[in-house]
JSON list of C-alpha atoms in Angstrom, two decimals:
[
{"chain": "A", "resi": 1, "resn": "MET", "atom": "CA", "xyz": [16.12, 5.27, -14.48]},
{"chain": "A", "resi": 2, "resn": "SER", "atom": "CA", "xyz": [14.23, 5.56, -17.56]},
{"chain": "A", "resi": 3, "resn": "ALA", "atom": "CA", "xyz": [11.61, 3.14, -18.61]},
{"chain": "A", "resi": 4, "resn": "VAL", "atom": "CA", "xyz": [14.05, -0.59, -19.84]},
{"chain": "A", "resi": 5, "resn": "PRO", "atom": "CA", "xyz": [12.64, -3.10, -21.49]},
{"chain": "A", "resi": 6, "resn": "GLY", "atom": "CA", "xyz": [11.10, -5.97, -18.18]},
{"chain": "A", "resi": 7, "resn": "PRO", "atom": "CA", "xyz": [11.91, -10.07, -19.56]},
{"chain": "A", "resi": 8, "resn": "ASP", "atom": "CA", "xyz": [8.57, -9.53, -21.89]},
{"chain": "A", "resi": 9, "resn": "GLY", "atom": "CA", "xyz": [10.22, -6.64, -24.37]},
{"chain": "A", "resi": 10, "resn": "GLU", "atom": "CA", "xyz": [7.61, -3.77, -22.53]},
{"chain": "A", "resi": 11, "resn": "LEU", "atom": "CA", "xyz": [8.94, -0.75, -21.46]},
{"chain": "A", "resi": 12, "resn": "ARG", "atom": "CA", "xyz": [7.87, -0.94, -17.26]},
{"chain": "A", "resi": 13, "resn": "CYS", "atom": "CA", "xyz": [9.61, 1.37, -14.21]},
{"chain": "A", "resi": 14, "resn": "PRO", "atom": "CA", "xyz": [12.70, -0.44, -13.31]},
{"chain": "A", "resi": 15, "resn": "TRP", "atom": "CA", "xyz": [11.32, -2.17, -9.75]},
{"chain": "A", "resi": 16, "resn": "GLY", "atom": "CA", "xyz": [8.97, -3.61, -12.05]},
{"chain": "A", "resi": 17, "resn": "ALA", "atom": "CA", "xyz": [10.94, -4.90, -15.44]},
{"chain": "A", "resi": 18, "resn": "THR", "atom": "CA", "xyz": [11.60, -7.84, -13.36]},
{"chain": "A", "resi": 19, "resn": "ASP", "atom": "CA", "xyz": [11.73, -11.89, -14.45]},
{"chain": "A", "resi": 20, "resn": "ASP", "atom": "CA", "xyz": [10.92, -12.69, -10.44]},
{"chain": "A", "resi": 21, "resn": "GLU", "atom": "CA", "xyz": [6.07, -13.11, -12.24]},
{"chain": "A", "resi": 22, "resn": "VAL", "atom": "CA", "xyz": [5.49, -12.05, -8.79]},
{"chain": "A", "resi": 23, "resn": "TYR", "atom": "CA", "xyz": [6.66, -8.74, -8.48]},
{"chain": "A", "resi": 24, "resn": "ARG", "atom": "CA", "xyz": [5.79, -7.89, -12.37]},
{"chain": "A", "resi": 25, "resn": "ASN", "atom": "CA", "xyz": [2.68, -9.06, -12.10]},
{"chain": "A", "resi": 26, "resn": "TYR", "atom": "CA", "xyz": [2.27, -6.55, -8.73]},
{"chain": "A", "resi": 27, "resn": "HIS", "atom": "CA", "xyz": [3.21, -3.84, -10.74]},
{"chain": "A", "resi": 28, "resn": "ASP", "atom": "CA", "xyz": [1.02, -4.69, -13.79]},
{"chain": "A", "resi": 29, "resn": "THR", "atom": "CA", "xyz": [-1.97, -4.74, -12.99]},
{"chain": "A", "resi": 30, "resn": "GLU", "atom": "CA", "xyz": [-2.56, -2.83, -8.79]},
{"chain": "A", "resi": 31, "resn": "TRP", "atom": "CA", "xyz": [0.14, -0.42, -8.54]},
{"chain": "A", "resi": 32, "resn": "GLY", "atom": "CA", "xyz": [-1.19, 2.84, -9.16]},
{"chain": "A", "resi": 33, "resn": "GLN", "atom": "CA", "xyz": [-4.51, 1.12, -9.94]},
{"chain": "A", "resi": 34, "resn": "PRO", "atom": "CA", "xyz": [-7.53, 3.13, -7.08]},
{"chain": "A", "resi": 35, "resn": "LEU", "atom": "CA", "xyz": [-8.79, 0.40, -4.81]},
{"chain": "A", "resi": 36, "resn": "HIS", "atom": "CA", "xyz": [-11.30, 0.71, -3.20]},
{"chain": "A", "resi": 37, "resn": "GLY", "atom": "CA", "xyz": [-13.23, -1.27, -0.32]},
{"chain": "A", "resi": 38, "resn": "ARG", "atom": "CA", "xyz": [-13.06, -1.02, 3.56]},
{"chain": "A", "resi": 39, "resn": "ASN", "atom": "CA", "xyz": [-10.91, -4.25, 4.22]},
{"chain": "A", "resi": 40, "resn": "GLU", "atom": "CA", "xyz": [-8.77, -3.92, 0.77]},
{"chain": "A", "resi": 41, "resn": "LEU", "atom": "CA", "xyz": [-7.58, -0.59, 1.74]},
{"chain": "A", "resi": 42, "resn": "TYR", "atom": "CA", "xyz": [-6.59, -1.92, 5.06]},
{"chain": "A", "resi": 43, "resn": "GLU", "atom": "CA", "xyz": [-4.57, -4.72, 3.79]},
{"chain": "A", "resi": 44, "resn": "ARG", "atom": "CA", "xyz": [-2.75, -2.53, 1.67]},
{"chain": "A", "resi": 45, "resn": "LEU", "atom": "CA", "xyz": [-2.43, 0.18, 4.56]},
{"chain": "A", "resi": 46, "resn": "CYS", "atom": "CA", "xyz": [-1.15, -3.17, 6.62]},
{"chain": "A", "resi": 47, "resn": "LEU", "atom": "CA", "xyz": [1.18, -5.16, 3.82]},
{"chain": "A", "resi": 48, "resn": "GLU", "atom": "CA", "xyz": [2.86, -0.89, 4.02]},
{"chain": "A", "resi": 49, "resn": "ALA", "atom": "CA", "xyz": [3.34, -1.60, 7.45]},
{"chain": "A", "resi": 50, "resn": "PHE", "atom": "CA", "xyz": [5.08, -4.38, 7.37]},
{"chain": "A", "resi": 51, "resn": "GLN", "atom": "CA", "xyz": [6.87, -3.41, 4.72]},
{"chain": "A", "resi": 52, "resn": "SER", "atom": "CA", "xyz": [9.04, -0.91, 6.55]},
{"chain": "A", "resi": 53, "resn": "GLY", "atom": "CA", "xyz": [12.60, -1.81, 6.76]},
{"chain": "A", "resi": 54, "resn": "LEU", "atom": "CA", "xyz": [12.49, -5.02, 4.31]},
{"chain": "A", "resi": 55, "resn": "ALA", "atom": "CA", "xyz": [11.66, -5.45, 0.69]},
{"chain": "A", "resi": 56, "resn": "TRP", "atom": "CA", "xyz": [8.52, -5.55, -0.83]},
{"chain": "A", "resi": 57, "resn": "ILE", "atom": "CA", "xyz": [8.94, -8.56, -2.81]},
{"chain": "A", "resi": 58, "resn": "THR", "atom": "CA", "xyz": [9.10, -10.34, 1.06]},
{"chain": "A", "resi": 59, "resn": "ILE", "atom": "CA", "xyz": [5.58, -9.41, 1.75]},
{"chain": "A", "resi": 60, "resn": "LEU", "atom": "CA", "xyz": [4.13, -9.72, -1.60]},
{"chain": "A", "resi": 61, "resn": "ARG", "atom": "CA", "xyz": [4.95, -13.28, -1.42]},
{"chain": "A", "resi": 62, "resn": "LYS", "atom": "CA", "xyz": [3.86, -13.38, 2.00]},
{"chain": "A", "resi": 63, "resn": "ARG", "atom": "CA", "xyz": [1.08, -11.92, 0.72]},
{"chain": "A", "resi": 64, "resn": "GLU", "atom": "CA", "xyz": [-1.52, -14.43, 1.21]},
{"chain": "A", "resi": 65, "resn": "SER", "atom": "CA", "xyz": [-0.01, -16.24, 4.47]},
{"chain": "A", "resi": 66, "resn": "PHE", "atom": "CA", "xyz": [-0.71, -11.93, 5.91]},
{"chain": "A", "resi": 67, "resn": "ARG", "atom": "CA", "xyz": [-4.42, -12.21, 4.46]},
{"chain": "A", "resi": 68, "resn": "SER", "atom": "CA", "xyz": [-5.02, -16.07, 6.35]},
{"chain": "A", "resi": 69, "resn": "ALA", "atom": "CA", "xyz": [-3.74, -14.72, 8.78]},
{"chain": "A", "resi": 70, "resn": "PHE", "atom": "CA", "xyz": [-5.37, -11.84, 9.95]},
{"chain": "A", "resi": 71, "resn": "ALA", "atom": "CA", "xyz": [-8.68, -13.13, 9.62]},
{"chain": "A", "resi": 72, "resn": "GLY", "atom": "CA", "xyz": [-9.49, -11.93, 4.98]},
{"chain": "A", "resi": 73, "resn": "PHE", "atom": "CA", "xyz": [-8.02, -8.38, 6.54]},
{"chain": "A", "resi": 74, "resn": "ASP", "atom": "CA", "xyz": [-11.10, -7.44, 8.03]},
{"chain": "A", "resi": 75, "resn": "PRO", "atom": "CA", "xyz": [-11.23, -4.66, 10.33]},
{"chain": "A", "resi": 76, "resn": "GLU", "atom": "CA", "xyz": [-14.15, -6.14, 12.59]},
{"chain": "A", "resi": 77, "resn": "ARG", "atom": "CA", "xyz": [-12.32, -9.22, 12.65]},
{"chain": "A", "resi": 78, "resn": "VAL", "atom": "CA", "xyz": [-8.59, -8.08, 13.32]},
{"chain": "A", "resi": 79, "resn": "ALA", "atom": "CA", "xyz": [-10.25, -5.32, 16.27]},
{"chain": "A", "resi": 80, "resn": "ARG", "atom": "CA", "xyz": [-11.44, -8.92, 18.59]},
{"chain": "A", "resi": 81, "resn": "PHE", "atom": "CA", "xyz": [-7.88, -10.29, 18.30]},
{"chain": "A", "resi": 82, "resn": "ASP", "atom": "CA", "xyz": [-6.81, -10.63, 22.22]},
{"chain": "A", "resi": 83, "resn": "ASP", "atom": "CA", "xyz": [-3.64, -11.82, 23.74]},
{"chain": "A", "resi": 84, "resn": "ALA", "atom": "CA", "xyz": [-3.44, -15.43, 21.78]},
{"chain": "A", "resi": 85, "resn": "ASP", "atom": "CA", "xyz": [-3.67, -14.26, 18.97]},
{"chain": "A", "resi": 86, "resn": "VAL", "atom": "CA", "xyz": [-0.89, -11.53, 19.41]},
{"chain": "A", "resi": 87, "resn": "GLU", "atom": "CA", "xyz": [1.25, -14.19, 20.12]},
{"chain": "A", "resi": 88, "resn": "ARG", "atom": "CA", "xyz": [-0.89, -16.72, 17.26]},
{"chain": "A", "resi": 89, "resn": "LEU", "atom": "CA", "xyz": [0.80, -14.38, 14.54]},
{"chain": "A", "resi": 90, "resn": "MET", "atom": "CA", "xyz": [3.90, -13.83, 17.03]},
{"chain": "A", "resi": 91, "resn": "ASN", "atom": "CA", "xyz": [4.83, -17.83, 16.04]},
{"chain": "A", "resi": 92, "resn": "ASP", "atom": "CA", "xyz": [3.58, -18.01, 12.08]},
{"chain": "A", "resi": 93, "resn": "ALA", "atom": "CA", "xyz": [6.83, -18.54, 10.54]},
{"chain": "A", "resi": 94, "resn": "SER", "atom": "CA", "xyz": [4.88, -17.21, 7.32]},
{"chain": "A", "resi": 95, "resn": "ILE", "atom": "CA", "xyz": [4.37, -13.86, 8.04]},
{"chain": "A", "resi": 96, "resn": "VAL", "atom": "CA", "xyz": [6.71, -10.68, 9.31]},
{"chain": "A", "resi": 97, "resn": "ARG", "atom": "CA", "xyz": [6.33, -12.04, 13.10]},
{"chain": "A", "resi": 98, "resn": "ASN", "atom": "CA", "xyz": [7.12, -8.76, 14.72]},
{"chain": "A", "resi": 99, "resn": "ARG", "atom": "CA", "xyz": [5.55, -7.57, 17.65]},
{"chain": "A", "resi": 100, "resn": "LEU", "atom": "CA", "xyz": [5.44, -3.89, 17.00]},
{"chain": "A", "resi": 101, "resn": "LYS", "atom": "CA", "xyz": [3.43, -4.55, 13.55]},
{"chain": "A", "resi": 102, "resn": "ILE", "atom": "CA", "xyz": [1.49, -6.37, 14.42]},
{"chain": "A", "resi": 103, "resn": "ASP", "atom": "CA", "xyz": [-0.01, -5.37, 17.18]},
{"chain": "A", "resi": 104, "resn": "ALA", "atom": "CA", "xyz": [-0.07, -1.91, 15.27]},
{"chain": "A", "resi": 105, "resn": "ALA", "atom": "CA", "xyz": [-2.02, -4.11, 13.30]},
{"chain": "A", "resi": 106, "resn": "VAL", "atom": "CA", "xyz": [-4.17, -4.99, 15.42]},
{"chain": "A", "resi": 107, "resn": "GLY", "atom": "CA", "xyz": [-4.39, -1.32, 16.98]},
{"chain": "A", "resi": 108, "resn": "ASN", "atom": "CA", "xyz": [-4.96, 0.17, 14.08]},
{"chain": "A", "resi": 109, "resn": "ALA", "atom": "CA", "xyz": [-8.51, -2.07, 13.39]},
{"chain": "A", "resi": 110, "resn": "ARG", "atom": "CA", "xyz": [-9.84, -0.96, 16.52]},
{"chain": "A", "resi": 111, "resn": "ALA", "atom": "CA", "xyz": [-9.61, 2.55, 15.07]},
{"chain": "A", "resi": 112, "resn": "ILE", "atom": "CA", "xyz": [-10.45, 1.84, 12.40]},
{"chain": "A", "resi": 113, "resn": "VAL", "atom": "CA", "xyz": [-14.08, 0.21, 12.92]},
{"chain": "A", "resi": 114, "resn": "ASP", "atom": "CA", "xyz": [-14.23, 3.20, 15.96]},
{"chain": "A", "resi": 115, "resn": "PHE", "atom": "CA", "xyz": [-14.31, 5.56, 13.36]},
{"chain": "A", "resi": 116, "resn": "GLU", "atom": "CA", "xyz": [-17.61, 7.89, 13.89]},
{"chain": "A", "resi": 117, "resn": "ASP", "atom": "CA", "xyz": [-17.62, 10.21, 11.24]},
{"chain": "A", "resi": 118, "resn": "THR", "atom": "CA", "xyz": [-16.35, 8.04, 7.93]},
{"chain": "A", "resi": 119, "resn": "ASP", "atom": "CA", "xyz": [-15.06, 5.32, 6.45]},
{"chain": "A", "resi": 120, "resn": "LEU", "atom": "CA", "xyz": [-11.19, 4.14, 5.56]},
{"chain": "A", "resi": 121, "resn": "ASP", "atom": "CA", "xyz": [-12.27, 4.14, 1.99]},
{"chain": "A", "resi": 122, "resn": "SER", "atom": "CA", "xyz": [-13.49, 8.13, 1.82]},
{"chain": "A", "resi": 123, "resn": "LEU", "atom": "CA", "xyz": [-10.83, 9.28, 4.62]},
{"chain": "A", "resi": 124, "resn": "LEU", "atom": "CA", "xyz": [-8.19, 8.42, 2.88]},
{"chain": "A", "resi": 125, "resn": "TRP", "atom": "CA", "xyz": [-9.42, 9.13, -0.99]},
{"chain": "A", "resi": 126, "resn": "SER", "atom": "CA", "xyz": [-10.47, 12.32, 0.65]},
{"chain": "A", "resi": 127, "resn": "PHE", "atom": "CA", "xyz": [-6.29, 13.27, 0.68]},
{"chain": "A", "resi": 128, "resn": "ALA", "atom": "CA", "xyz": [-6.23, 11.99, -2.97]},
{"chain": "A", "resi": 129, "resn": "PRO", "atom": "CA", "xyz": [-4.43, 15.35, -5.29]},
{"chain": "A", "resi": 130, "resn": "GLU", "atom": "CA", "xyz": [-5.78, 16.42, -8.42]},
{"chain": "A", "resi": 131, "resn": "PRO", "atom": "CA", "xyz": [-4.90, 13.93, -11.26]},
{"chain": "A", "resi": 132, "resn": "ARG", "atom": "CA", "xyz": [-1.95, 15.70, -13.42]},
{"chain": "A", "resi": 133, "resn": "PRO", "atom": "CA", "xyz": [-1.18, 14.53, -16.15]},
{"chain": "A", "resi": 134, "resn": "ALA", "atom": "CA", "xyz": [1.38, 12.01, -16.80]},
{"chain": "A", "resi": 135, "resn": "ARG", "atom": "CA", "xyz": [5.24, 14.13, -16.10]},
{"chain": "A", "resi": 136, "resn": "LEU", "atom": "CA", "xyz": [7.76, 11.57, -14.80]},
{"chain": "A", "resi": 137, "resn": "THR", "atom": "CA", "xyz": [10.41, 10.31, -17.14]},
{"chain": "A", "resi": 138, "resn": "GLU", "atom": "CA", "xyz": [13.36, 9.12, -14.23]},
{"chain": "A", "resi": 139, "resn": "PHE", "atom": "CA", "xyz": [12.75, 7.20, -11.53]},
{"chain": "A", "resi": 140, "resn": "SER", "atom": "CA", "xyz": [15.24, 9.69, -9.12]},
{"chain": "A", "resi": 141, "resn": "GLU", "atom": "CA", "xyz": [12.09, 11.65, -9.74]},
{"chain": "A", "resi": 142, "resn": "VAL", "atom": "CA", "xyz": [9.41, 9.81, -7.86]},
{"chain": "A", "resi": 143, "resn": "PRO", "atom": "CA", "xyz": [9.08, 11.66, -4.05]},
{"chain": "A", "resi": 144, "resn": "ALA", "atom": "CA", "xyz": [9.36, 9.54, -1.08]},
{"chain": "A", "resi": 145, "resn": "TRP", "atom": "CA", "xyz": [6.70, 11.95, 0.50]},
{"chain": "A", "resi": 146, "resn": "THR", "atom": "CA", "xyz": [3.80, 14.75, -0.42]},
{"chain": "A", "resi": 147, "resn": "PRO", "atom": "CA", "xyz": [2.69, 17.66, 1.23]},
{"chain": "A", "resi": 148, "resn": "GLU", "atom": "CA", "xyz": [-0.86, 15.41, 0.52]},
{"chain": "A", "resi": 149, "resn": "SER", "atom": "CA", "xyz": [1.01, 11.79, 2.12]},
{"chain": "A", "resi": 150, "resn": "LYS", "atom": "CA", "xyz": [1.71, 13.76, 5.25]},
{"chain": "A", "resi": 151, "resn": "ALA", "atom": "CA", "xyz": [-1.60, 15.26, 6.11]},
{"chain": "A", "resi": 152, "resn": "LEU", "atom": "CA", "xyz": [-2.32, 11.94, 5.42]},
{"chain": "A", "resi": 153, "resn": "ALA", "atom": "CA", "xyz": [-0.35, 10.66, 7.84]},
{"chain": "A", "resi": 154, "resn": "THR", "atom": "CA", "xyz": [-1.02, 13.43, 10.66]},
{"chain": "A", "resi": 155, "resn": "GLU", "atom": "CA", "xyz": [-4.66, 13.21, 10.15]},
{"chain": "A", "resi": 156, "resn": "LEU", "atom": "CA", "xyz": [-4.26, 8.81, 10.39]},
{"chain": "A", "resi": 157, "resn": "LYS", "atom": "CA", "xyz": [-1.98, 9.27, 13.80]},
{"chain": "A", "resi": 158, "resn": "ARG", "atom": "CA", "xyz": [-5.17, 11.83, 15.53]},
{"chain": "A", "resi": 159, "resn": "ARG", "atom": "CA", "xyz": [-6.97, 9.01, 14.99]},
{"chain": "A", "resi": 160, "resn": "GLY", "atom": "CA", "xyz": [-5.29, 6.66, 16.98]},
{"chain": "A", "resi": 161, "resn": "LEU", "atom": "CA", "xyz": [-3.13, 4.71, 13.55]},
{"chain": "A", "resi": 162, "resn": "ARG", "atom": "CA", "xyz": [0.23, 3.90, 14.20]},
{"chain": "A", "resi": 163, "resn": "PHE", "atom": "CA", "xyz": [3.11, 3.11, 11.21]},
{"chain": "A", "resi": 164, "resn": "VAL", "atom": "CA", "xyz": [1.47, 5.63, 9.67]},
{"chain": "A", "resi": 165, "resn": "GLY", "atom": "CA", "xyz": [4.30, 8.17, 8.65]},
{"chain": "A", "resi": 166, "resn": "PRO", "atom": "CA", "xyz": [4.41, 10.55, 5.55]},
{"chain": "A", "resi": 167, "resn": "THR", "atom": "CA", "xyz": [6.48, 8.10, 3.35]},
{"chain": "A", "resi": 168, "resn": "THR", "atom": "CA", "xyz": [4.11, 5.40, 4.67]},
{"chain": "A", "resi": 169, "resn": "ALA", "atom": "CA", "xyz": [1.02, 6.89, 3.97]},
{"chain": "A", "resi": 170, "resn": "TYR", "atom": "CA", "xyz": [2.62, 7.48, 0.63]},
{"chain": "A", "resi": 171, "resn": "ALA", "atom": "CA", "xyz": [3.41, 4.60, -0.35]},
{"chain": "A", "resi": 172, "resn": "LEU", "atom": "CA", "xyz": [0.16, 4.05, 0.63]},
{"chain": "A", "resi": 173, "resn": "MET", "atom": "CA", "xyz": [-1.14, 6.19, -2.24]},
{"chain": "A", "resi": 174, "resn": "GLN", "atom": "CA", "xyz": [1.10, 4.84, -4.19]},
{"chain": "A", "resi": 175, "resn": "ALA", "atom": "CA", "xyz": [-0.79, 1.11, -4.29]},
{"chain": "A", "resi": 176, "resn": "ALA", "atom": "CA", "xyz": [-4.35, 1.90, -3.92]},
{"chain": "A", "resi": 177, "resn": "GLY", "atom": "CA", "xyz": [-4.43, 4.15, -7.02]},
{"chain": "A", "resi": 178, "resn": "MET", "atom": "CA", "xyz": [-4.25, 7.64, -5.08]},
{"chain": "A", "resi": 179, "resn": "VAL", "atom": "CA", "xyz": [-1.45, 8.92, -6.99]},
{"chain": "A", "resi": 180, "resn": "ASP", "atom": "CA", "xyz": [-0.08, 7.09, -10.35]},
{"chain": "A", "resi": 181, "resn": "ASP", "atom": "CA", "xyz": [3.48, 7.36, -10.11]},
{"chain": "A", "resi": 182, "resn": "HIS", "atom": "CA", "xyz": [4.23, 5.28, -13.34]},
{"chain": "A", "resi": 183, "resn": "LEU", "atom": "CA", "xyz": [6.67, 6.91, -15.45]},
{"chain": "A", "resi": 184, "resn": "SER", "atom": "CA", "xyz": [5.78, 8.00, -18.60]},
{"chain": "A", "resi": 185, "resn": "GLY", "atom": "CA", "xyz": [7.74, 5.50, -20.87]},
{"chain": "A", "resi": 186, "resn": "CYS", "atom": "CA", "xyz": [6.19, 2.78, -18.72]},
{"chain": "A", "resi": 187, "resn": "TRP", "atom": "CA", "xyz": [3.30, 1.02, -20.99]},
{"chain": "A", "resi": 188, "resn": "VAL", "atom": "CA", "xyz": [0.96, 1.11, -18.29]},
{"chain": "A", "resi": 189, "resn": "GLN", "atom": "CA", "xyz": [1.01, 4.45, -17.91]},
{"chain": "A", "resi": 190, "resn": "VAL", "atom": "CA", "xyz": [1.11, 4.47, -22.25]},
{"chain": "A", "resi": 191, "resn": "THR", "atom": "CA", "xyz": [-1.90, 2.49, -22.27]},
{"chain": "A", "resi": 192, "resn": "LYS", "atom": "CA", "xyz": [-3.81, 4.32, -19.57]},
{"chain": "A", "resi": 193, "resn": "PRO", "atom": "CA", "xyz": [-6.77, 5.45, -22.07]},
{"chain": "A", "resi": 194, "resn": "ASP", "atom": "CA", "xyz": [-6.45, 10.18, -21.03]},
{"chain": "A", "resi": 195, "resn": "SER", "atom": "CA", "xyz": [-2.17, 9.42, -20.39]},
{"chain": "A", "resi": 196, "resn": "VAL", "atom": "CA", "xyz": [-3.49, 11.22, -17.03]},
{"chain": "A", "resi": 197, "resn": "SER", "atom": "CA", "xyz": [-1.76, 10.32, -13.78]},
{"chain": "A", "resi": 198, "resn": "ARG", "atom": "CA", "xyz": [-3.49, 11.14, -10.49]},
{"chain": "A", "resi": 199, "resn": "TYR", "atom": "CA", "xyz": [0.57, 13.04, -9.71]},
{"chain": "A", "resi": 200, "resn": "GLY", "atom": "CA", "xyz": [3.95, 10.61, -8.70]},
{"chain": "A", "resi": 201, "resn": "ARG", "atom": "CA", "xyz": [6.16, 6.64, -8.35]},
{"chain": "A", "resi": 202, "resn": "GLY", "atom": "CA", "xyz": [7.21, 4.10, -11.39]}
]
């Protein structure tokens, strides 16, 4: 499926051409836009992991609750969470209560804080491919993973992070603008000043 009109008439990637304002705004203003900062990238890493097996809109609607529950996604603070904090999160109906994912979010924060040779921002962006001309016209062309996301997943796992397979790593790359998979007909892609994509979703 190619870009389709949204409720305002603008052409969008099919998943973003929705009446749901939360989903539409995420498509228009965040997805595929370059993102930097340890806390901001740790948040995306956590949210992508929590999304596994669920609809992304479920995560977006709980986003503020996640931020409150996970101390603003500050890895330094989350790394200090103990068993009582995990139980608190397991009893918090405003987030996704999955013990494996909660444990991974805490463990990943500890791993990130323990990075000695780099920081999360530099590490993640070192796997971003070179910008390429926008080329995707159909949603079916969007990959589930790429060699870069597979390499990123391997490195994150080597550093002790969990829930970071190649597909989740690629979703993270899309969410943080390391790749830009807006379809060529999508207004977000069309209005880019140089019409260059970071390669690949829509």
